[in-house]
Amino acid sequence: MTVNIDIDGGIAIVTIANPPVNAINAAVRERLLTLAQAFDKDPAIRAVILTGAGALFVAGADITEFDRPVEPPFLPDVVARIERAAKPWVAAIRGAALGGGLELALGCRMRIATGTARFALPEVNLGIIPGSGGTQRLPRVIGIAEAIRVVAENHTLDAAEAVRLGLVDAMVEEPLLPGAIAFVRVALDKALPLPSLDRPLSEPAQEIWTEAEQRIASHAKGASAPLQALEVLKCGIEQGAAAGLARERATFLSLRGSEEAAALRHLFFAERAAMRPADIRGTAPRPVDTAGVVGGGTMGSGIAAALLNAGLSVVLVEQDAAGASRARETLASLFEASQRRGQITGEEVAERLGRLETNIGYGGVERCDVVIEAVFEELAVKRAVFSELGRFCRPDAILATNTSYIDPRLIAEGLPEPERFLGLHFFSPAHVMKLLEIVPTPETAPDVLATVFEIARRLGKIPVRAGICDGFIGNRILRRFRTEAEALVRDGVGIAAIDAAMRGFGFAMGPFEMQDMAGLDIAFLHREAARKRGEPVPDMPGDLLVRAGRKGQKTGGGWYDYAPGDRRPQPSAKAERILAPLMGPRTDMAGEVIVARLMATMAQEGQAILAEGIAASAADIDLVEVHGYGFPRRRGGPMFQLGRADANRV
Ligand code: 3H9
């Protein structure tokens, strides 16, 4: 049974027990509706307490139902029935009350909560808006300005904030139910507060809407749900709750069926699945308290910052005193920047730096449970590091290389206990970027793999397991993507037109703007090395630019020109002249055709990666693109796009 009933002296206790997160599915809706009707007819029942089993109240509607047509009874009707019940319902909340869970609580006449309670309407993260009255009841309970933050800007209220705003009528201690029953008995002897929807609300100043619209639009990254949520809020204030509810339902249903919502749901489940790969489920991770990082450059410092942010102690190995103090300064300035943004306090900056030890040479690594090498991307240099680590580290310490291209098996050659070794490909800046490609070798032990997945979870990363090939998952697709973008240039399509098309699709930058920012020389050197090895690598347009000294922004020009101190790309006649020998006659290509061609290329490479077993699932490939390469989240990833294109063709 997903909803349990107890009766205590005239008070019915309704517990939603639908593990793991008490999501509201059709069975829960049906049962709640039936119960509300039955209790109203039962003279022995005076009031109802609604609660959730376990550590949380209710995480919202069951998202797995959203790929199917809506099924009655509908949640807005259930919430409305509870709100109008003759016997008052009181929500007793511990842990999260999210989405439809908060909407159910808003349908109750009162809410009591423990200190662990938190309240949010995260629907916009899923490309939808609250669909069970949340946009109309919440502003009438906590006021419009706060409701805008919760409904359209994904703000979470903690228990104290919820009490201050009047969302929670009283705080109770654990155990929750005895406290809730005592509260209800007292409350029944007094006048009850008005139902949420009947509470009066005065129209706010017009500026509140214009300011919110600007704020939301600037953060939405092209997503449509947040602004639509604001519109629905506004409708309910200006035209009344009934009009607001009707508008909310229509908007919810239309967004529920949108491609954007399907993409965001796909990523929601992909992100959760990535955390728990089937083959290591049940394998206990090794304990990890202290991590070593070899190399304190940009990547090494970023990795150290991520580890320190996650509460680990870090031993950072540098070659000399200058390198060690530079790394400490880099980390201090990263944490101080977080402090300036209000993310951490001055004490937290000091505490994090207190867990950092910067050493010259390998002293201290013998205490490390895991060591991550982040030195120059050259096989001999990396091998030298691991030969030292093999001597200094404990035999059970996990050793990882942060390589983006080199075969980890070559790096590990000669390492004692190779089963504790694997590749961990972080993305720069490593304390910010969510993606972590995990690249085991055939010898990596299962508990080593389980441990790095656990470390990734602690670091707040999205871990994706990748097989060994040139570029693993992400850089391999990136190379194909860039080659195809350059092929478009050869076909005569304008550089700026290609970039504009990809920005229009939702990337923050087009492929050429991106290359100019990152520098064209690394990929060029890569191709040159392959040519030296005798591999048949044809001349690419980018090669011509690098040979002419145009390596991107850092040299004042690449695909575009840049004025000194200005990062805005300007079309470059010089670049066009250099590229002329490889460019076909100028042709106009529609933005969607450019996008379709580049998407098809990415997906094709993705399919090859899947076929070779380099990625475990298509969803993993999408996670790599979204979390490591700026693929627009609302588009779901290249493999999701391929699935949609195929579905539309059928
Ligand atoms: C909504 O409510 C719409 C309404 O306005 C209108 C309706 C008409 N449904 O994250 P975890 C699964 S929209 C189904 O790893 P945590 C999840 O897939 C909803 N399944 O745990 C995973 O499954 P598995 C608005 C769900 O402790 C398992 O539960 N609500 C749902 O790190 C554990 O999840 C939200 O957007 C769901 N709603 O975090 C809240 N939620 O074990 C979404 C989770 O098979 N949920 N699952 O991999 C969350 O934010 C987090 O899951 C939560 C727990 C904080 C609750």
XYZ file of C-alpha atoms and ligand atoms in Angstrom:
706
model
C 0.000 0.000 0.000
C 1.460 3.401 -0.946
C -0.665 5.345 1.558
C -1.098 4.108 5.137
C -3.764 5.100 7.669
C -3.693 5.211 11.475
C -6.336 6.677 13.724
C -5.444 8.315 17.038
C -8.389 9.582 19.103
C -10.372 11.041 16.215
C -7.320 12.167 14.257
C -6.521 10.263 11.076
C -2.834 9.986 10.193
C -2.281 9.551 6.463
C 1.283 8.514 5.590
C 2.474 8.519 2.000
C 4.862 5.577 1.847
C 6.118 5.247 -1.692
C 9.880 4.680 -1.525
C 12.418 5.941 -2.332
C 11.054 9.519 -2.361
C 7.269 9.205 -1.731
C 6.549 10.422 -5.270
C 2.872 11.006 -6.042
C 1.694 8.525 -8.664
C -1.820 7.653 -9.836
C -2.318 5.178 -6.964
C -1.370 7.808 -4.361
C -3.687 10.379 -5.952
C -6.565 7.916 -6.077
C -6.109 6.932 -2.441
C -5.837 10.501 -1.150
C -8.998 11.489 -2.981
C -10.922 8.501 -1.656
C -9.690 9.175 1.876
C -10.675 12.859 1.793
C -14.185 11.840 0.761
C -14.406 9.031 3.337
C -13.123 11.129 6.274
C -15.619 13.884 5.531
C -18.422 11.346 5.909
C -16.969 9.725 9.040
C -18.267 11.378 12.230
C -15.462 9.752 14.261
C -12.759 11.729 12.408
C -12.136 15.323 13.479
C -8.966 16.133 11.545
C -6.328 14.560 9.294
C -2.530 14.672 9.523
C -0.751 14.157 6.187
C 2.855 13.036 6.383
C 5.542 11.105 4.499
C 7.280 7.880 5.518
C 11.042 7.995 6.074
C 13.387 10.947 5.839
C 11.322 13.158 3.534
C 7.754 14.344 3.065
C 7.088 14.048 -0.682
C 9.523 14.769 -3.572
C 6.720 15.724 -5.964
C 4.750 14.120 -8.736
C 6.131 10.834 -10.068
C 8.256 12.009 -12.979
C 8.258 8.556 -14.559
C 4.567 9.124 -15.417
C 5.341 12.224 -17.495
C 6.157 10.305 -20.672
C 2.593 8.953 -20.663
C -0.771 10.733 -21.048
C -2.127 12.287 -17.825
C -4.191 9.830 -15.845
C -7.083 10.729 -13.506
C -7.554 11.597 -10.747
C -5.523 14.731 -11.411
C -3.345 16.175 -8.674
C -4.911 19.686 -8.821
C -8.301 18.075 -8.080
C -6.838 16.070 -5.192
C -5.242 19.190 -3.682
C -8.483 21.167 -4.142
C -10.508 18.377 -2.503
C -8.157 18.330 0.504
C -8.320 22.121 0.772
C -12.139 22.079 0.789
C -12.468 19.029 3.068
C -14.875 19.445 5.959
C -12.304 17.818 8.272
C -9.167 19.957 8.242
C -5.957 18.430 6.905
C -2.614 19.384 8.497
C 0.699 18.590 6.812
C 3.428 17.266 9.147
C 6.717 17.673 7.325
C 10.223 16.385 7.832
C 12.823 16.657 5.071
C 11.996 17.717 1.540
C 8.543 18.873 0.429
C 9.128 19.441 -3.268
C 6.972 20.187 -6.288
C 3.639 18.403 -5.981
C 4.650 17.567 -2.388
C 4.689 21.240 -1.453
C 1.484 21.738 -3.429
C -0.212 19.018 -1.365
C 1.033 20.725 1.803
C -0.331 24.054 0.538
C -3.727 22.387 0.109
C -3.680 21.563 3.835
C -5.119 24.104 6.265
C -1.889 24.187 8.290
C 1.670 23.022 8.080
C 4.004 21.978 10.884
C 7.597 20.972 10.331
C 10.790 19.713 11.939
C 14.097 21.550 11.539
C 15.079 19.280 8.619
C 12.169 20.454 6.456
C 12.847 22.273 3.200
C 10.450 23.523 0.603
C 10.881 24.074 -3.127
C 9.052 24.026 -6.435
C 11.852 22.719 -8.699
C 9.537 22.090 -11.665
C 11.323 24.662 -13.856
C 14.427 22.415 -13.680
C 12.306 19.831 -15.480
C 11.062 22.265 -18.112
C 7.593 22.534 -16.569
C 5.844 24.731 -14.006
C 4.022 23.645 -10.849
C 0.779 22.052 -12.028
C -1.294 21.604 -8.879
C -1.980 25.123 -7.730
C 1.489 25.960 -6.407
C 1.670 29.134 -8.493
C -1.589 30.373 -6.956
C -1.513 29.152 -3.358
C 2.120 29.952 -2.558
C 1.940 33.733 -3.225
C -1.219 33.906 -1.114
C 0.664 32.306 1.788
C 4.180 33.814 1.606
C 3.710 36.932 -0.533
C 4.441 37.586 -4.183
C 8.113 38.562 -4.079
C 9.123 35.386 -2.225
C 6.795 33.246 -4.326
C 8.480 34.487 -7.515
C 11.838 33.314 -6.157
C 10.467 29.878 -5.274
C 8.245 29.267 -8.314
C 10.313 30.807 -11.123
C 13.849 30.984 -9.704
C 14.162 27.638 -7.986
C 14.820 29.019 -4.516
C 14.610 26.546 -1.633
C 13.177 27.667 1.713
C 14.623 26.073 4.837
C 12.475 25.464 7.901
C 13.376 28.769 9.588
C 12.648 30.793 6.436
C 9.365 28.924 5.975
C 8.296 29.820 9.532
C 9.268 33.460 9.042
C 7.226 33.662 5.822
C 4.176 31.959 7.325
C 4.410 28.828 5.195
C 4.948 26.765 8.350
C 2.564 27.426 11.233
C 4.678 25.743 13.919
C 7.954 23.906 14.340
C 7.907 20.552 16.145
C 10.640 18.295 17.478
C 11.146 14.672 16.523
C 9.426 12.313 16.964
C 7.203 14.146 14.513
C 3.857 12.399 14.908
C 3.244 12.786 18.664
C 4.141 16.477 18.288
C 1.816 16.791 15.293
C -1.077 15.115 17.111
C -0.640 17.395 20.154
C -0.527 20.429 17.843
C -3.700 19.425 16.009
C -5.642 18.815 19.230
C -4.897 22.360 20.378
C -5.512 23.850 16.910
C -8.961 22.272 16.659
C -10.151 24.359 19.596
C -9.245 27.608 17.837
C -10.319 29.285 14.610
C -8.504 27.703 11.675
C -6.547 29.840 9.236
C -8.170 30.444 5.854
C -7.479 27.922 3.077
C -4.403 29.084 1.130
C -6.377 29.976 -1.978
C -8.819 32.183 -0.050
C -6.181 34.348 1.588
C -6.239 37.987 0.529
C -3.487 39.346 -1.654
C -2.835 42.903 -2.661
C -1.542 43.702 -6.137
C 2.157 44.490 -6.046
C 3.905 47.420 -7.719
C 4.389 46.902 -11.459
C 8.194 47.022 -11.045
C 8.194 43.699 -9.222
C 7.207 41.988 -12.494
C 9.576 43.899 -14.752
C 12.523 43.383 -12.408
C 11.736 39.682 -12.017
C 11.363 39.272 -15.769
C 14.788 40.773 -16.406
C 16.393 38.684 -13.671
C 14.782 35.448 -14.826
C 15.462 36.021 -18.531
C 19.132 36.692 -17.820
C 19.497 33.336 -16.016
C 17.168 31.196 -18.120
C 19.697 30.361 -20.897
C 16.869 30.139 -23.410
C 14.702 27.847 -21.254
C 11.038 28.779 -21.516
C 9.550 27.418 -18.267
C 10.861 30.067 -15.807
C 9.328 32.995 -17.697
C 6.085 31.105 -18.231
C 5.974 30.420 -14.479
C 6.229 34.160 -13.893
C 3.422 34.831 -16.388
C 1.159 32.370 -14.615
C 1.907 33.939 -11.220
C 1.081 37.343 -12.649
C -2.150 36.117 -14.225
C -3.352 34.771 -10.876
C -2.613 38.053 -9.133
C -4.144 40.303 -11.779
C -7.111 38.162 -12.813
C -7.796 36.181 -9.654
C -7.091 32.655 -8.453
C -9.603 30.878 -10.702
C -8.107 32.395 -13.857
C -4.612 31.715 -12.463
C -5.390 28.045 -11.812
C -6.812 27.584 -15.309
C -3.783 29.255 -16.855
C -1.446 27.197 -14.681
C -3.025 23.923 -15.763
C -2.962 24.805 -19.457
C 0.670 25.926 -19.274
C 1.682 22.870 -17.242
C 0.077 20.464 -19.713
C 1.575 22.162 -22.743
C 5.071 22.253 -21.207
C 4.764 18.665 -19.962
C 4.520 17.525 -23.568
C 7.337 19.762 -24.811
C 10.657 18.607 -26.193
C 12.442 20.764 -23.628
C 10.751 18.966 -20.732
C 11.493 15.571 -22.283
C 15.174 16.580 -22.618
C 15.392 17.727 -19.003
C 13.676 14.558 -17.714
C 16.084 12.489 -19.752
C 19.005 14.250 -18.059
C 17.393 13.983 -14.608
C 17.320 10.193 -14.842
C 20.670 9.971 -16.679
C 22.409 11.938 -13.909
C 21.050 9.626 -11.254
C 21.874 6.465 -13.187
C 25.446 7.700 -13.783
C 26.075 7.823 -10.036
C 25.347 4.122 -9.613
C 26.741 1.956 -12.435
C 25.216 -1.518 -12.257
C 28.516 -3.434 -12.199
C 29.808 -1.808 -9.018
C 26.513 -1.669 -7.136
C 27.143 -3.471 -3.866
C 30.954 -3.023 -4.034
C 32.113 -1.144 -0.933
C 34.317 1.885 -1.633
C 37.601 2.299 0.256
C 37.663 5.037 2.919
C 39.172 8.293 1.640
C 40.166 11.210 3.882
C 43.389 12.503 2.385
C 44.074 13.039 -1.295
C 47.321 13.901 -3.048
C 47.553 16.058 -6.151
C 50.753 16.070 -8.178
C 51.197 19.354 -10.023
C 49.823 22.701 -8.895
C 49.129 24.302 -12.290
C 45.643 25.346 -13.387
C 44.348 21.799 -13.504
C 46.074 20.557 -10.348
C 44.966 23.588 -8.327
C 41.400 23.215 -9.603
C 41.354 19.544 -8.603
C 42.801 20.420 -5.181
C 40.118 23.103 -4.738
C 37.379 20.592 -5.586
C 38.800 18.113 -3.048
C 39.147 20.765 -0.332
C 35.617 22.036 -1.032
C 34.379 18.478 -0.470
C 36.015 18.320 2.973
C 39.075 16.205 2.133
C 42.615 16.983 3.272
C 44.989 17.591 0.389
C 48.732 17.096 -0.050
C 49.819 19.046 -3.126
C 53.152 18.021 -4.633
C 55.219 20.568 -6.539
C 58.743 20.528 -7.914
C 60.110 23.627 -6.217
C 59.312 26.325 -3.666
C 58.072 28.760 -6.328
C 55.608 26.190 -7.706
C 54.384 25.279 -4.212
C 53.751 28.868 -3.171
C 52.121 29.682 -6.526
C 49.715 26.779 -6.037
C 48.835 27.925 -2.502
C 48.237 31.455 -3.787
C 46.025 30.155 -6.598
C 43.940 28.178 -4.130
C 43.716 31.078 -1.695
C 42.488 33.376 -4.444
C 39.923 30.791 -5.644
C 38.458 30.502 -2.135
C 38.575 34.256 -1.582
C 36.641 34.733 -4.822
C 33.986 32.331 -3.456
C 33.925 34.391 -0.264
C 33.420 37.615 -2.239
C 30.473 35.983 -4.010
C 29.003 35.169 -0.589
C 29.294 31.401 -1.111
C 31.598 30.756 1.845
C 32.676 32.694 4.939
C 36.156 33.948 5.840
C 36.401 31.176 8.451
C 35.613 28.599 5.797
C 38.371 29.999 3.558
C 40.845 29.624 6.439
C 39.559 26.159 7.328
C 39.930 24.952 3.726
C 43.443 26.327 3.417
C 44.199 24.693 6.785
C 43.520 21.299 5.193
C 46.014 22.014 2.391
C 49.655 20.965 2.616
C 51.897 22.100 -0.221
C 55.110 20.102 -0.459
C 58.246 20.193 -2.544
C 58.720 16.611 -3.676
C 56.788 13.525 -2.666
C 56.890 13.852 1.139
C 53.379 13.421 2.546
C 51.979 11.214 -0.237
C 52.511 8.172 1.984
C 49.528 9.453 4.010
C 47.257 9.747 0.970
C 44.380 7.373 0.257
C 44.250 8.552 -3.346
C 46.713 10.536 -5.473
C 45.763 12.332 -8.681
C 48.517 13.275 -11.108
C 47.919 16.527 -13.009
C 51.254 17.311 -14.661
C 52.134 18.190 -18.240
C 50.348 16.076 -20.867
C 53.394 14.098 -21.997
C 53.858 10.378 -21.574
C 57.451 10.477 -20.271
C 56.652 13.176 -17.714
C 53.615 11.312 -16.437
C 55.470 7.996 -16.289
C 58.196 9.578 -14.205
C 55.558 10.771 -11.718
C 54.044 7.302 -11.362
C 57.403 5.676 -10.883
C 57.884 8.023 -7.877
C 54.340 7.444 -6.639
C 54.915 3.686 -6.897
C 57.858 4.119 -4.492
C 56.333 6.571 -2.016
C 52.634 5.688 -1.772
C 51.037 2.976 0.333
C 50.318 -0.119 -1.792
C 46.585 0.309 -1.203
C 46.544 3.985 -2.232
C 44.553 4.619 -5.402
C 46.618 6.273 -8.144
C 44.961 8.260 -10.902
C 46.174 10.139 -13.943
C 44.356 13.214 -15.155
C 45.020 12.706 -18.838
C 42.810 13.899 -21.633
C 44.338 11.932 -24.500
C 47.143 9.569 -23.442
C 46.316 5.880 -23.064
C 46.337 5.280 -19.280
C 47.763 1.779 -19.832
C 50.939 3.327 -21.228
C 51.218 5.673 -18.270
C 50.845 2.785 -15.790
C 53.432 0.509 -17.405
C 55.736 -0.883 -14.727
C 53.607 0.409 -11.839
C 53.467 -1.998 -8.883
C 49.863 -3.012 -8.014
C 48.358 -1.774 -11.302
C 44.859 -2.740 -10.098
C 44.779 0.478 -8.023
C 45.404 2.668 -11.073
C 42.989 4.416 -13.457
C 42.390 7.617 -15.418
C 40.355 10.508 -14.011
C 39.721 13.132 -16.634
C 38.722 16.403 -14.978
C 37.568 19.420 -16.981
C 38.919 22.889 -16.475
C 38.227 24.733 -14.200
C 38.151 21.504 -12.229
C 36.462 22.955 -9.145
C 33.593 24.222 -11.308
C 33.029 21.816 -14.193
C 30.701 18.967 -13.265
C 31.979 16.281 -15.602
C 34.464 13.635 -14.526
C 35.373 10.974 -17.084
C 36.440 7.846 -15.227
C 38.725 5.683 -17.323
C 39.563 2.304 -15.789
C 42.193 0.049 -17.339
C 41.440 -3.662 -17.785
C 43.311 -4.218 -14.510
C 41.523 -1.640 -12.337
C 39.933 -3.367 -9.314
C 36.139 -3.018 -8.788
C 36.560 -1.437 -5.342
C 38.958 1.140 -6.815
C 36.286 2.011 -9.357
C 33.607 2.133 -6.635
C 35.854 4.440 -4.601
C 36.335 6.970 -7.387
C 32.589 7.025 -8.077
C 32.100 7.772 -4.385
C 34.763 10.517 -4.533
C 32.951 11.975 -7.566
C 29.703 12.013 -5.589
C 31.411 13.805 -2.693
C 32.870 16.342 -5.120
C 29.409 16.976 -6.619
C 30.601 15.729 -10.020
C 28.725 13.811 -12.685
C 30.884 10.699 -13.158
C 30.840 9.013 -16.542
C 32.766 5.849 -17.165
C 34.710 5.869 -20.425
C 36.640 3.169 -22.219
C 40.130 3.724 -23.556
C 40.410 5.357 -26.971
C 41.950 8.533 -28.315
C 40.093 11.382 -26.581
C 37.836 9.063 -24.522
C 34.190 10.114 -25.001
C 34.196 13.906 -24.908
C 37.331 14.898 -26.774
C 36.687 12.259 -29.401
C 33.286 13.776 -30.185
C 34.770 17.267 -29.954
C 37.334 16.403 -32.605
C 34.665 15.100 -35.005
C 32.511 18.142 -34.268
C 35.339 20.547 -35.031
C 36.350 18.661 -38.148
C 32.782 18.865 -39.404
C 32.558 22.576 -38.562
C 35.743 23.083 -40.584
C 34.262 20.963 -43.372
C 31.376 23.448 -43.482
C 33.929 26.238 -43.891
C 35.495 24.322 -46.769
C 32.017 24.061 -48.269
C 31.890 27.858 -48.274
C 29.706 28.437 -45.196
C 30.702 31.572 -43.272
C 32.532 31.150 -39.957
C 30.256 33.653 -38.220
C 27.151 31.944 -39.670
C 28.223 28.611 -38.165
C 28.909 30.155 -34.764
C 25.607 32.053 -34.837
C 23.691 28.866 -35.690
C 25.189 27.013 -32.731
C 24.537 29.910 -30.388
C 20.963 29.975 -31.658
C 20.720 26.290 -30.739
C 21.785 27.178 -27.202
C 25.583 26.837 -26.965
C 27.182 29.784 -25.174
C 29.727 29.984 -28.016
C 30.076 28.637 -31.514
C 32.894 26.205 -32.387
C 35.188 28.880 -33.833
C 34.669 31.393 -31.038
C 35.382 28.553 -28.627
C 38.599 27.572 -30.416
C 39.766 31.180 -30.416
C 39.197 31.340 -26.685
C 40.911 28.030 -25.878
C 43.698 28.397 -28.459
C 44.066 26.616 -31.792
C 47.588 25.380 -31.160
C 46.916 22.319 -28.973
C 44.782 20.567 -31.588
C 47.308 21.659 -34.240
C 50.222 20.154 -32.286
C 48.206 17.001 -31.876
C 47.723 16.731 -35.631
C 51.378 17.552 -36.276
C 52.437 14.779 -33.888
C 50.188 12.333 -35.747
C 51.667 13.482 -39.066
C 55.155 12.917 -37.676
C 54.113 9.393 -36.724
C 53.238 8.947 -40.405
C 49.469 9.028 -39.954
C 47.547 10.469 -42.913
C 46.142 13.665 -41.381
C 44.995 16.094 -44.087
C 45.607 19.826 -43.784
C 42.775 21.478 -41.865
C 41.758 25.137 -42.174
C 42.851 25.575 -38.537
C 46.383 24.422 -39.478
C 46.690 27.272 -41.962
C 45.744 29.774 -39.271
C 48.217 28.430 -36.708
C 51.028 28.350 -39.279
C 50.260 32.016 -39.974
C 50.669 32.742 -36.246
C 46.917 33.016 -35.563
C 46.405 30.859 -32.475
C 43.288 32.587 -31.167
C 42.566 35.381 -28.703
C 45.995 35.071 -27.105
C 47.678 36.117 -30.362
C 45.103 38.809 -31.198
C 43.459 36.658 -33.827
C 42.478 33.186 -34.947
C 39.271 32.546 -36.831
C 38.348 36.115 -35.892
C 40.259 39.320 -35.123
C 40.322 40.792 -31.614
C 41.009 44.380 -30.645
C 43.525 44.667 -27.771
C 41.774 43.987 -24.442
C 38.509 43.074 -26.167
C 37.268 39.487 -26.346
C 34.485 40.205 -28.824
C 35.183 38.410 -32.118
C 35.330 40.589 -35.239
C 35.060 39.043 -38.724
C 38.573 38.827 -40.152
C 39.427 39.544 -43.796
C 42.957 38.366 -43.028
C 41.777 34.971 -41.793
C 39.586 34.628 -44.880
C 42.590 35.313 -47.134
C 44.646 32.679 -45.300
C 41.817 30.173 -45.534
C 40.990 30.959 -49.182
C 42.992 28.023 -50.639
C 40.822 25.572 -48.663
C 37.479 27.349 -48.961
C 34.821 26.647 -51.553
C 32.723 29.434 -53.111
C 30.725 31.312 -50.477
C 27.313 29.778 -49.862
C 24.412 30.640 -47.593
C 23.198 27.795 -45.399
C 20.182 28.081 -43.095
C 21.001 27.937 -39.370
C 18.912 24.811 -38.818
C 20.721 22.999 -41.629
C 24.085 23.875 -40.061
C 22.847 22.648 -36.677
C 21.398 19.452 -38.154
C 24.692 18.640 -39.868
C 26.780 19.202 -36.747
C 24.299 17.316 -34.549
C 24.292 14.375 -36.941
C 28.095 14.247 -36.817
C 28.193 14.277 -33.034
C 25.537 11.577 -32.822
C 27.322 9.454 -35.439
C 30.516 9.562 -33.424
C 28.428 8.814 -30.329
C 27.024 5.727 -32.025
C 30.518 4.532 -32.899
C 31.583 5.124 -29.292
C 28.626 3.050 -28.101
C 29.257 0.290 -30.609
C 32.876 0.043 -29.434
C 31.790 -0.072 -25.788
C 33.663 3.148 -24.960
C 30.479 4.527 -23.353
C 28.088 2.329 -21.405
C 24.950 4.117 -22.608
C 23.725 6.817 -24.951
C 22.604 8.785 -21.889
C 26.220 8.795 -20.600
C 27.325 10.413 -23.863
C 24.696 13.113 -23.394
C 25.956 13.738 -19.852
C 29.499 14.183 -21.149
C 28.355 16.768 -23.680
C 26.072 18.663 -21.295
C 28.428 18.718 -18.309
C 31.784 18.994 -20.045
C 31.247 20.705 -23.385
C 28.500 23.278 -22.924
C 25.830 21.362 -24.825
C 22.572 23.187 -23.968
C 20.836 21.304 -21.188
C 17.386 22.023 -22.581
C 18.372 20.116 -25.745
C 19.181 16.923 -23.831
C 22.442 16.002 -25.620
C 23.341 14.733 -29.096
C 22.036 11.207 -28.547
C 18.742 12.557 -27.224
C 18.559 14.771 -30.318
C 19.187 11.752 -32.518
C 16.356 9.872 -30.806
C 13.988 12.800 -31.399
C 15.035 13.132 -35.027
C 14.449 9.393 -35.536
C 11.072 9.575 -33.776
C 9.998 12.486 -35.985
C 10.958 10.546 -39.110
C 8.804 7.536 -38.160
C 5.974 17.878 -9.996
O 5.887 17.701 -8.824
C 4.851 18.389 -10.839
C 3.709 18.966 -10.076
O 3.872 20.345 -9.873
C 2.437 18.881 -10.847
C 1.880 17.567 -11.133
C 0.490 17.639 -11.748
N 9.594 11.011 -9.429
O 17.985 12.047 -6.475
P 18.127 10.725 -5.850
C 14.004 8.839 -7.919
S 7.403 17.515 -10.838
C 10.074 9.786 -9.682
O 19.226 9.832 -6.308
P 18.693 12.002 -3.335
C 15.346 9.014 -8.616
O 15.220 8.838 -9.999
C 8.516 16.904 -9.607
N 11.276 9.358 -9.230
O 18.169 10.805 -4.253
C 16.153 7.913 -7.943
O 15.809 6.703 -8.570
P 16.893 5.498 -8.708
C 9.125 17.982 -8.798
C 11.999 10.215 -8.501
O 18.479 11.522 -1.951
C 15.618 7.906 -6.524
O 14.348 8.537 -6.575
N 10.099 17.413 -7.918
C 11.560 11.506 -8.218
O 20.044 12.447 -3.781
C 16.496 8.652 -5.544
O 16.724 9.982 -6.050
C 11.414 17.338 -8.216
O 11.849 17.779 -9.239
C 10.291 11.900 -8.704
N 9.771 13.132 -8.445
O 17.701 13.216 -3.634
C 12.291 16.667 -7.191
N 12.509 12.136 -7.473
O 17.212 5.120 -7.298
C 13.190 15.673 -7.846
C 13.499 11.250 -7.297
O 16.158 4.469 -9.496
N 13.965 14.882 -6.921
N 13.210 10.084 -7.918
O 18.059 6.106 -9.438
C 15.040 15.350 -6.240
O 15.356 16.510 -6.265
C 15.853 14.358 -5.460
O 15.577 13.088 -5.963
C 15.588 14.335 -3.930
C 16.347 13.135 -3.297
C 16.088 15.635 -3.320
C 14.126 14.158 -3.636
